[in-house]
Every structure is written in C-alpha cells, then in structure tokens.
Amino acid sequence: MKSSKKIKREEFIRICKLHGLKITPQRMAIYEEVTGSSGHPSAEIIYRKIKRKYPGISFDTVNRTLLTFSDIGLLQIVEGYGEPKRFDANTQDHHHFRCLRCGSIIDVYHKRYDELEIPAEIETHHKVIRKRVVLEGICKQCRER
Amino acid sequence: MKSSKKIKREEFIRICKLHGLKITPQRMAIYEEVTGSSGHPSAEIIYRKIKRKYPGISFDTVNRTLLTFSDIGLLQIVEGYGEPKRFDANTQDHHHFRCLRCGSIIDVYHKRYDELEIPAEIETHHKVIRKRVVLEGICKQCRER
DNA sequence: CTACTAATTAAGAGTAACTCTTATTTGTTG
DNA sequence: CAACAAATAAGAGTTACTCTTAATTAGTAG
Ligand SMILES: [Mn+2]
Ligand SMILES: [Mn+2]
Ligand SMILES: [Zn+2]
Ligand SMILES: [Zn+2]
C-alpha cells in the first residue's frame, strides 16, 4: 500500500510536468514543507524551516517557488492588508477568519459561503475566477488576555 | 441650505474630536481628498494629489493620517495580497471585486452578502468584527484586450 | 488675547519584504 | 552522455512603508 506522502509526491510531480516545470530538490522540499505545515506560514517562516534540513537554499528560491506554486494552483495566498504574504496549501474550498490582534488565520468551512451567487451586474461585465468570505475579529486566545 | 461638502466637514470634525484628534489643515486636506476620490487610491496616489494644492506636505503625514482614519473608522483598507494598501472612504456596507490583471477595485453592493451568517464554531470561540466577500477575476477592460 | 503644552508635522534615515541581476549549476531530452 | 533551457545562490536593488528628531501648532488655561 502506498503511503499518502508518496501519493502526494506523485501528484506534485504530475502537476509540475503538466506546467512544464522541472522537478528539483528545492521544489520538492518546499512543497513538502508547505503541505506539511497546518498553519498559514509566510515565506520567511517556510524558508527558515527548510534551511534546517537544507542549509544551502536561498530565500529567493523559496519565495519565487511559492509564487510559482500559487500560479499553477498548488497553493493559494491568503487575503490580507499588506503584511508578509501568507501561504495556504489547503486546496479545499474554504474561507478564513483573521485575528486583527495576533495575525493568526483560522480555516472556515461553511457550505453556504461556497454557494454564494455572484451579483448580476458583476457577472455580466467581468469574469469572476474566485470568491471568498473574509471574517475578521479577535481570536479566542487574544480575548482571554 | 448647507452644502453636502460642509456637512461632511462638520461630521469629520465631530469624529476627530470624539477620538481626541486635533483638527489640522493636513487632516482636513487628506480627508477631503480621500472622500472626493471615487476609486480606491493608494497612499502614494493620495499624497501626489494633495501635494499639488499643498506642496509642503510629507508622505509620512499622509500615510500616518490614513492609518489613523482607518483606526477611527473614517475609512477602511481594502483586502489585498501585499501590494500597496488601497484606501476606501465609502463607509456603506459593501464588498469588492478585484481585477487580478490591472489591480482595479470595483464596489459590489449585494444585500445577500451583507446578511451572511457566521458559522457556529467561529462565533462561539472568537469575536467577529467584520465580514466581507472578496471577488476576484478579470475586469471588463482587461478582457477586451 | 497670551502663554503653555501635548499633539502633530516635515525631513530624512531606517527597515521589512520582497524582486531583480548575473554567474553557475542542473534536470530533461535526443 | 551531450546540449541547452530552466533553475538556483548570492547579493544588490527596490518598494512601501515606519521610525527618529527637531520644529511647529492646535487647543486650552489664564
Ligand atoms: Mn486556509
Ligand atoms: Mn469600496
Ligand atoms: Zn489573536
Ligand atoms: Zn483589469
């Protein structure tokens, strides 16, 4: 029986080839790291973690690769307000709650949000590719302090 | 009969006093500029426009003032992905469509979006202050090219 | 109106988060 | 395995803020 890690790697290779991207050790490491981390890490955080196991890697490669992955749909960038970009390898349809105090980002799964209709005056003029609900406020941990 | 411009200024002064902010010519100019502009300008754009009529003003003052105004609810910052922040003096309940190619931001008014319920598992743990729908895609102008 | 003082500002230096350039290395293809 | 386009490392450069400091000023107490 195949491990889920191996299936994930094969899927990764498939999508890279589909987009004409070479399979490099750096890309593998970055993909494993970002899919393995449950949160919504920044490029800097991902860079630091990978550097432990792979000291030669450069920040530029990590950042460029994350943007490439975002272009080909392997991951997404979470909506924000100009702080470091936060990456998300969760490709399921989902939304986010963002804490205005500590910056933590929590996944929100809600079927009604996935089914939102697009207003007619937008739909007739523009092409909508993505729709998301963004919730903001103060998270549990921050409230308790 | 009072002009709407005058009413706007009085309301501005009221809110500033409410938050213990001094009424300075710079603040007045920035507020007039940002409420007068229909789009969703960046700090740099607002700075350049004000500089024409008020050559002595500094970028830092414009930027700091915009952030202050956002803190006290006179305006908001539009959700984005790390480009320059975009400010919005439209205080009505509304949402945004953002063009992924040219970066233009279009207001979306849709009652159903204003009435979105908050999922129970978020509501019970965290305090939600704001909820917004973000649409993304390619705008009419960009499609026609 | 005048003096006082805390808030605000201009100017410019500093910083964070990318983003680009160039020389070198490497994955893929024939 | 030879050829070469793609990718990387290193470091410089850029953008968009953000901070520091000295000067100015709005609001208020007399
Ligand atoms: Mn997520
Ligand atoms: Mn708007
Ligand atoms: Zn928090
Ligand atoms: Zn466009």
Short mmCIF file of C-alpha atoms (C1' of nucleotides) and ligand atoms in Angstrom, two decimals:
data_model
loop_
_atom_site.label_atom_id
_atom_site.label_comp_id
_atom_site.label_asym_id
_atom_site.label_seq_id
_atom_site.Cartn_x
_atom_site.Cartn_y
_atom_site.Cartn_z
CA MET A 1 0.00 0.00 0.00
CA LYS A 2 1.27 3.43 -0.96
CA SER A 3 1.85 5.96 1.80
CA SER A 4 -0.13 9.18 1.46
CA LYS A 5 3.20 11.01 1.39
CA LYS A 6 4.18 9.12 -1.72
CA ILE A 7 0.82 9.73 -3.39
CA LYS A 8 1.21 13.42 -2.62
CA ARG A 9 4.65 13.45 -4.21
CA GLU A 10 3.40 11.73 -7.34
CA GLU A 11 0.56 14.22 -7.66
CA PHE A 12 3.07 17.03 -7.20
CA ILE A 13 5.27 15.65 -9.98
CA ARG A 14 2.27 15.25 -12.25
CA ILE A 15 1.19 18.88 -11.84
CA CYS A 16 4.72 20.22 -12.29
CA LYS A 17 5.13 18.28 -15.54
CA LEU A 18 1.73 19.47 -16.69
CA HIS A 19 3.01 23.03 -16.43
CA GLY A 20 6.47 22.27 -17.86
CA LEU A 21 8.26 22.75 -14.55
CA LYS A 22 11.38 20.77 -13.71
CA ILE A 23 11.35 18.57 -10.64
CA THR A 24 14.12 19.99 -8.47
CA PRO A 25 15.04 19.01 -4.91
CA GLN A 26 14.30 22.58 -3.81
CA ARG A 27 10.78 22.45 -5.21
CA MET A 28 10.18 19.07 -3.59
CA ALA A 29 11.40 20.33 -0.22
CA ILE A 30 9.29 23.48 -0.40
CA TYR A 31 6.20 21.57 -1.40
CA GLU A 32 6.64 19.01 1.38
CA GLU A 33 7.20 21.75 3.92
CA VAL A 34 4.22 23.86 2.95
CA THR A 35 1.80 20.94 2.66
CA GLY A 36 3.07 19.53 5.94
CA SER A 37 2.52 22.74 7.91
CA SER A 38 -1.01 23.15 9.19
CA GLY A 39 -0.99 26.93 9.63
CA HIS A 40 -0.72 29.70 7.09
CA PRO A 41 3.02 30.40 7.05
CA SER A 42 4.87 33.32 5.46
CA ALA A 43 7.74 32.86 3.00
CA GLU A 44 10.20 33.72 5.76
CA ILE A 45 8.85 31.02 8.09
CA ILE A 46 8.95 28.39 5.35
CA TYR A 47 12.47 29.48 4.41
CA ARG A 48 13.74 29.12 7.99
CA LYS A 49 12.23 25.64 8.41
CA ILE A 50 13.63 24.34 5.13
CA LYS A 51 17.05 25.81 5.86
CA ARG A 52 17.44 23.49 8.85
CA LYS A 53 17.39 20.37 6.67
CA TYR A 54 18.71 22.08 3.55
CA PRO A 55 21.16 24.82 4.59
CA GLY A 56 22.17 25.81 1.06
CA ILE A 57 18.77 27.04 -0.05
CA SER A 58 18.25 30.75 -0.70
CA PHE A 59 15.33 32.88 0.39
CA ASP A 60 14.78 33.99 -3.18
CA THR A 61 14.26 30.41 -4.32
CA VAL A 62 11.73 29.75 -1.56
CA ASN A 63 9.80 32.90 -2.30
CA ARG A 64 9.88 32.52 -6.09
CA THR A 65 8.84 28.89 -5.83
CA LEU A 66 5.90 29.71 -3.56
CA LEU A 67 4.69 32.27 -6.10
CA THR A 68 5.11 29.73 -8.90
CA PHE A 69 3.10 27.17 -6.93
CA SER A 70 0.42 29.78 -6.40
CA ASP A 71 0.33 30.47 -10.16
CA ILE A 72 -0.25 26.82 -11.02
CA GLY A 73 -2.81 26.31 -8.26
CA LEU A 74 -0.75 24.10 -5.94
CA LEU A 75 -1.37 26.61 -3.18
CA GLN A 76 -3.01 29.96 -2.60
CA ILE A 77 -2.18 33.26 -0.97
CA VAL A 78 -4.49 34.35 1.85
CA GLU A 79 -6.16 37.78 1.61
CA GLY A 80 -4.53 40.38 3.86
CA TYR A 81 -3.62 44.03 4.35
CA GLY A 82 -0.01 44.35 3.28
CA GLU A 83 1.86 42.32 5.89
CA PRO A 84 4.00 39.41 4.65
CA LYS A 85 2.02 37.17 2.34
CA ARG A 86 0.62 34.04 3.97
CA PHE A 87 0.55 30.81 2.00
CA ASP A 88 -2.00 28.04 2.20
CA ALA A 89 -1.60 24.57 0.72
CA ASN A 90 -5.15 23.64 1.64
CA THR A 91 -6.80 23.35 -1.77
CA GLN A 92 -10.25 22.52 -0.44
CA ASP A 93 -12.93 25.18 -0.90
CA HIS A 94 -12.68 27.18 2.31
CA HIS A 95 -12.63 30.63 3.87
CA HIS A 96 -10.69 32.43 6.60
CA PHE A 97 -11.04 34.14 9.94
CA ARG A 98 -8.17 36.50 10.65
CA CYS A 99 -7.28 37.82 14.10
CA LEU A 100 -6.67 41.56 13.99
CA ARG A 101 -4.50 41.42 17.09
CA CYS A 102 -2.13 38.45 16.66
CA GLY A 103 -2.49 37.86 12.93
CA SER A 104 -3.40 34.20 13.21
CA ILE A 105 -5.52 32.77 10.41
CA ILE A 106 -8.15 30.11 11.03
CA ASP A 107 -9.82 27.99 8.35
CA VAL A 108 -13.57 28.39 7.98
CA TYR A 109 -15.58 25.64 6.32
CA HIS A 110 -19.13 26.66 5.54
CA LYS A 111 -21.17 25.32 2.68
CA ARG A 112 -23.32 28.43 2.44
CA TYR A 113 -20.20 30.50 1.80
CA ASP A 114 -19.13 28.20 -1.03
CA GLU A 115 -22.50 28.60 -2.71
CA LEU A 116 -22.68 32.39 -2.79
CA GLU A 117 -24.15 33.73 -6.01
CA ILE A 118 -22.40 36.45 -7.98
CA PRO A 119 -24.38 39.69 -8.42
CA ALA A 120 -25.72 40.09 -11.97
CA GLU A 121 -24.06 43.47 -12.60
CA ILE A 122 -20.66 41.95 -11.84
CA GLU A 123 -21.22 38.70 -13.70
CA THR A 124 -22.36 40.39 -16.92
CA HIS A 125 -19.31 42.66 -17.18
CA HIS A 126 -16.41 40.88 -15.54
CA LYS A 127 -15.04 37.36 -15.30
CA VAL A 128 -15.09 36.09 -11.71
CA ILE A 129 -12.43 33.45 -11.02
CA ARG A 130 -12.61 33.23 -7.26
CA LYS A 131 -14.91 34.20 -4.43
CA ARG A 132 -14.08 34.17 -0.75
CA VAL A 133 -15.54 35.27 2.56
CA VAL A 134 -13.13 37.02 4.91
CA LEU A 135 -14.04 37.20 8.60
CA GLU A 136 -12.06 39.43 10.93
CA GLY A 137 -12.00 39.97 14.63
CA ILE A 138 -10.28 38.87 17.80
CA CYS A 139 -9.40 35.22 18.28
CA LYS A 140 -10.08 33.16 21.38
CA GLN A 141 -6.53 33.32 22.72
CA CYS A 142 -6.33 37.09 22.32
CA ARG A 143 -9.70 37.60 24.04
CA GLU A 144 -8.62 35.61 27.06
CA ARG A 145 -5.81 38.07 27.70
CA MET B 1 -29.15 75.21 2.81
CA LYS B 2 -25.88 73.58 3.81
CA SER B 3 -23.74 72.12 1.07
CA SER B 4 -23.00 68.42 1.44
CA LYS B 5 -19.34 69.35 1.49
CA LYS B 6 -19.92 71.43 4.60
CA ILE B 7 -21.95 68.71 6.28
CA LYS B 8 -19.17 66.27 5.52
CA ARG B 9 -16.62 68.59 7.12
CA GLU B 10 -18.70 69.03 10.24
CA GLU B 11 -19.09 65.30 10.58
CA PHE B 12 -15.33 64.92 10.14
CA ILE B 13 -14.66 67.44 12.91
CA ARG B 14 -17.15 65.72 15.20
CA ILE B 15 -15.49 62.32 14.78
CA CYS B 16 -11.99 63.71 15.22
CA LYS B 17 -12.99 65.42 18.48
CA LEU B 18 -14.72 62.26 19.63
CA HIS B 19 -11.35 60.50 19.38
CA GLY B 20 -9.32 63.39 20.79
CA LEU B 21 -7.67 64.25 17.47
CA LYS B 22 -6.71 67.81 16.63
CA ILE B 23 -8.19 69.39 13.54
CA THR B 24 -5.18 70.20 11.38
CA PRO B 25 -5.15 71.54 7.81
CA GLN B 26 -3.30 68.40 6.73
CA ARG B 27 -6.01 66.14 8.14
CA MET B 28 -8.73 68.22 6.52
CA ALA B 29 -6.98 68.11 3.13
CA ILE B 30 -6.41 64.35 3.33
CA TYR B 31 -9.98 63.71 4.33
CA GLU B 32 -11.38 65.88 1.54
CA GLU B 33 -9.12 64.22 -0.99
CA VAL B 34 -9.93 60.66 0.01
CA THR B 35 -13.68 61.19 0.28
CA GLY B 36 -13.66 63.09 -3.00
CA SER B 37 -11.93 60.36 -4.98
CA SER B 38 -14.27 57.69 -6.26
CA GLY B 39 -11.71 54.91 -6.67
CA HIS B 40 -9.65 53.03 -4.12
CA PRO B 41 -6.41 55.01 -4.10
CA SER B 42 -3.09 54.09 -2.50
CA ALA B 43 -1.27 56.37 -0.05
CA GLU B 44 1.15 57.37 -2.82
CA ILE B 45 -1.68 58.45 -5.16
CA ILE B 46 -3.35 60.48 -2.42
CA TYR B 47 -0.02 62.04 -1.49
CA ARG B 48 0.66 63.16 -5.07
CA LYS B 49 -2.78 64.73 -5.47
CA ILE B 50 -2.62 66.64 -2.20
CA LYS B 51 0.90 67.82 -2.94
CA ARG B 52 -0.39 69.83 -5.91
CA LYS B 53 -2.50 72.10 -3.72
CA TYR B 54 -0.36 71.72 -0.60
CA PRO B 55 3.28 71.35 -1.68
CA GLY B 56 4.73 71.26 1.83
CA ILE B 57 3.02 68.07 2.98
CA SER B 58 5.12 64.97 3.61
CA PHE B 59 4.38 61.42 2.52
CA ASP B 60 4.72 60.26 6.10
CA THR B 61 1.93 62.56 7.25
CA VAL B 62 -0.38 61.35 4.50
CA ASN B 63 0.29 57.71 5.24
CA ARG B 64 0.10 58.06 9.02
CA THR B 65 -3.11 60.06 8.76
CA LEU B 66 -4.74 57.48 6.50
CA LEU B 67 -3.92 54.78 9.04
CA THR B 68 -5.31 56.95 11.85
CA PHE B 69 -8.52 57.48 9.88
CA SER B 70 -8.76 53.75 9.37
CA ASP B 71 -8.35 53.19 13.12
CA ILE B 72 -11.23 55.51 13.97
CA GLY B 73 -13.48 54.15 11.22
CA LEU B 74 -13.44 57.17 8.89
CA LEU B 75 -12.22 54.89 6.15
CA GLN B 76 -11.20 51.30 5.55
CA ILE B 77 -8.36 49.41 3.94
CA VAL B 78 -9.34 47.05 1.13
CA GLU B 79 -8.28 43.39 1.37
CA GLY B 80 -5.31 42.56 -0.86
CA TYR B 81 -2.19 40.46 -1.33
CA GLY B 82 0.69 42.64 -0.28
CA GLU B 83 0.72 45.40 -2.89
CA PRO B 84 0.37 49.00 -1.67
CA LYS B 85 -2.62 49.33 0.64
CA ARG B 86 -5.76 50.70 -1.01
CA PHE B 87 -7.98 53.05 0.96
CA ASP B 88 -11.74 53.41 0.76
CA ALA B 89 -13.76 56.25 2.23
CA ASN B 90 -17.02 54.55 1.32
CA THR B 91 -18.46 53.68 4.72
CA GLN B 92 -21.57 51.97 3.37
CA ASP B 93 -21.77 48.22 3.83
CA HIS B 94 -20.23 46.88 0.64
CA HIS B 95 -17.88 44.34 -0.91
CA HIS B 96 -15.23 44.31 -3.63
CA PHE B 97 -14.33 42.81 -6.96
CA ARG B 98 -10.62 42.98 -7.68
CA CYS B 99 -9.06 42.60 -11.11
CA LEU B 100 -6.09 40.24 -10.98
CA ARG B 101 -4.56 41.79 -14.08
CA CYS B 102 -4.79 45.58 -13.65
CA GLY B 103 -5.46 45.80 -9.93
CA SER B 104 -8.60 47.90 -10.23
CA ILE B 105 -11.14 47.53 -7.44
CA ILE B 106 -14.88 47.75 -8.06
CA ASP B 107 -17.54 48.20 -5.39
CA VAL B 108 -20.06 45.39 -5.02
CA TYR B 109 -23.40 46.07 -3.38
CA HIS B 110 -25.35 42.94 -2.62
CA LYS B 111 -27.77 42.57 0.23
CA ARG B 112 -27.27 38.81 0.49
CA TYR B 113 -23.57 39.39 1.14
CA ASP B 114 -24.34 41.81 3.97
CA GLU B 115 -26.55 39.24 5.65
CA LEU B 116 -24.11 36.33 5.77
CA GLU B 117 -24.38 34.31 8.95
CA ILE B 118 -21.28 33.43 10.94
CA PRO B 119 -20.59 29.70 11.36
CA ALA B 120 -21.30 28.50 14.91
CA GLU B 121 -17.83 27.10 15.52
CA ILE B 122 -16.31 30.51 14.80
CA GLU B 123 -18.93 32.54 16.67
CA THR B 124 -18.64 30.51 19.87
CA HIS B 125 -14.86 30.89 20.17
CA HIS B 126 -13.90 34.15 18.50
CA LYS B 127 -15.25 37.68 18.26
CA VAL B 128 -16.12 38.61 14.68
CA ILE B 129 -15.92 42.34 13.99
CA ARG B 130 -16.18 42.40 10.23
CA LYS B 131 -17.23 40.14 7.42
CA ARG B 132 -16.63 40.71 3.72
CA VAL B 133 -16.94 38.92 0.42
CA VAL B 134 -13.98 39.25 -1.92
CA LEU B 135 -14.50 38.52 -5.61
CA GLU B 136 -11.53 38.21 -7.92
CA GLY B 137 -11.11 37.84 -11.64
CA ILE B 138 -10.56 39.81 -14.81
CA CYS B 139 -12.35 43.11 -15.30
CA LYS B 140 -14.24 44.17 -18.41
CA GLN B 141 -11.48 46.43 -19.73
CA CYS B 142 -8.81 43.77 -19.33
CA ARG B 143 -10.96 41.13 -21.04
CA GLU B 144 -11.50 43.34 -24.08
CA ARG B 145 -7.76 43.41 -24.71
"C1'" DC C 1 -5.51 87.74 23.74
"C1'" DT C 2 -1.40 85.25 25.51
"C1'" DA C 3 1.15 81.58 27.24
"C1'" DC C 4 1.64 76.87 27.69
"C1'" DT C 5 1.95 72.18 26.37
"C1'" DA C 6 0.95 67.95 24.34
"C1'" DA C 7 -0.06 66.62 19.76
"C1'" DT C 8 1.36 66.88 15.18
"C1'" DT C 9 4.30 67.68 11.40
"C1'" DA C 10 8.44 67.65 7.85
"C1'" DA C 11 12.51 65.72 6.64
"C1'" DG C 12 15.19 62.27 6.19
"C1'" DA C 13 17.12 57.93 7.85
"C1'" DG C 14 15.97 53.13 8.54
"C1'" DT C 15 13.61 48.65 7.84
"C1'" DA C 16 10.82 44.72 6.01
"C1'" DA C 17 9.55 42.19 2.38
"C1'" DC C 18 10.19 41.32 -1.48
"C1'" DT C 19 12.37 41.45 -6.56
"C1'" DC C 20 15.95 41.62 -9.90
"C1'" DT C 21 20.66 40.52 -11.96
"C1'" DT C 22 24.28 37.58 -13.03
"C1'" DA C 23 27.19 33.73 -12.92
"C1'" DT C 24 26.85 28.91 -12.06
"C1'" DT C 25 24.59 24.54 -11.82
"C1'" DT C 26 21.23 21.06 -13.06
"C1'" DG C 27 17.05 18.43 -14.96
"C1'" DT C 28 15.48 16.90 -19.16
"C1'" DT C 29 15.65 15.50 -23.88
"C1'" DG C 30 17.52 13.45 -28.06
"C1'" DC D 1 26.29 11.34 -22.37
"C1'" DA D 2 25.91 15.87 -24.87
"C1'" DA D 3 23.42 20.02 -25.35
"C1'" DC D 4 20.75 23.52 -23.54
"C1'" DA D 5 16.92 25.75 -21.48
"C1'" DA D 6 15.46 26.11 -16.89
"C1'" DA D 7 16.51 26.84 -12.23
"C1'" DT D 8 19.39 28.26 -8.39
"C1'" DA D 9 22.53 31.04 -5.00
"C1'" DA D 10 24.25 35.21 -3.77
"C1'" DG D 11 23.86 39.56 -3.28
"C1'" DA D 12 22.40 44.07 -4.92
"C1'" DG D 13 18.33 46.89 -5.63
"C1'" DT D 14 13.52 48.45 -4.97
"C1'" DT D 15 9.06 49.42 -2.92
"C1'" DA D 16 6.29 50.63 0.57
"C1'" DC D 17 6.23 51.72 4.42
"C1'" DT D 18 7.98 53.10 9.51
"C1'" DC D 19 10.80 55.41 12.81
"C1'" DT D 20 13.53 59.38 14.84
"C1'" DT D 21 14.18 64.02 15.83
"C1'" DA D 22 13.66 68.79 15.92
"C1'" DA D 23 10.40 72.34 14.81
"C1'" DT D 24 5.66 73.83 14.65
"C1'" DT D 25 0.94 74.31 16.03
"C1'" DA D 26 -3.96 73.31 17.79
"C1'" DG D 27 -6.36 73.51 21.72
"C1'" DT D 28 -6.96 75.37 26.24
"C1'" DA D 29 -5.98 77.62 30.74
"C1'" DG D 30 -5.32 82.01 32.50
MN MN E 1 -6.64 28.05 4.94
MN MN E 2 -15.15 50.29 -1.95
ZN ZN E 3 -5.37 36.56 18.11
ZN ZN E 4 -8.45 44.82 -15.11
#
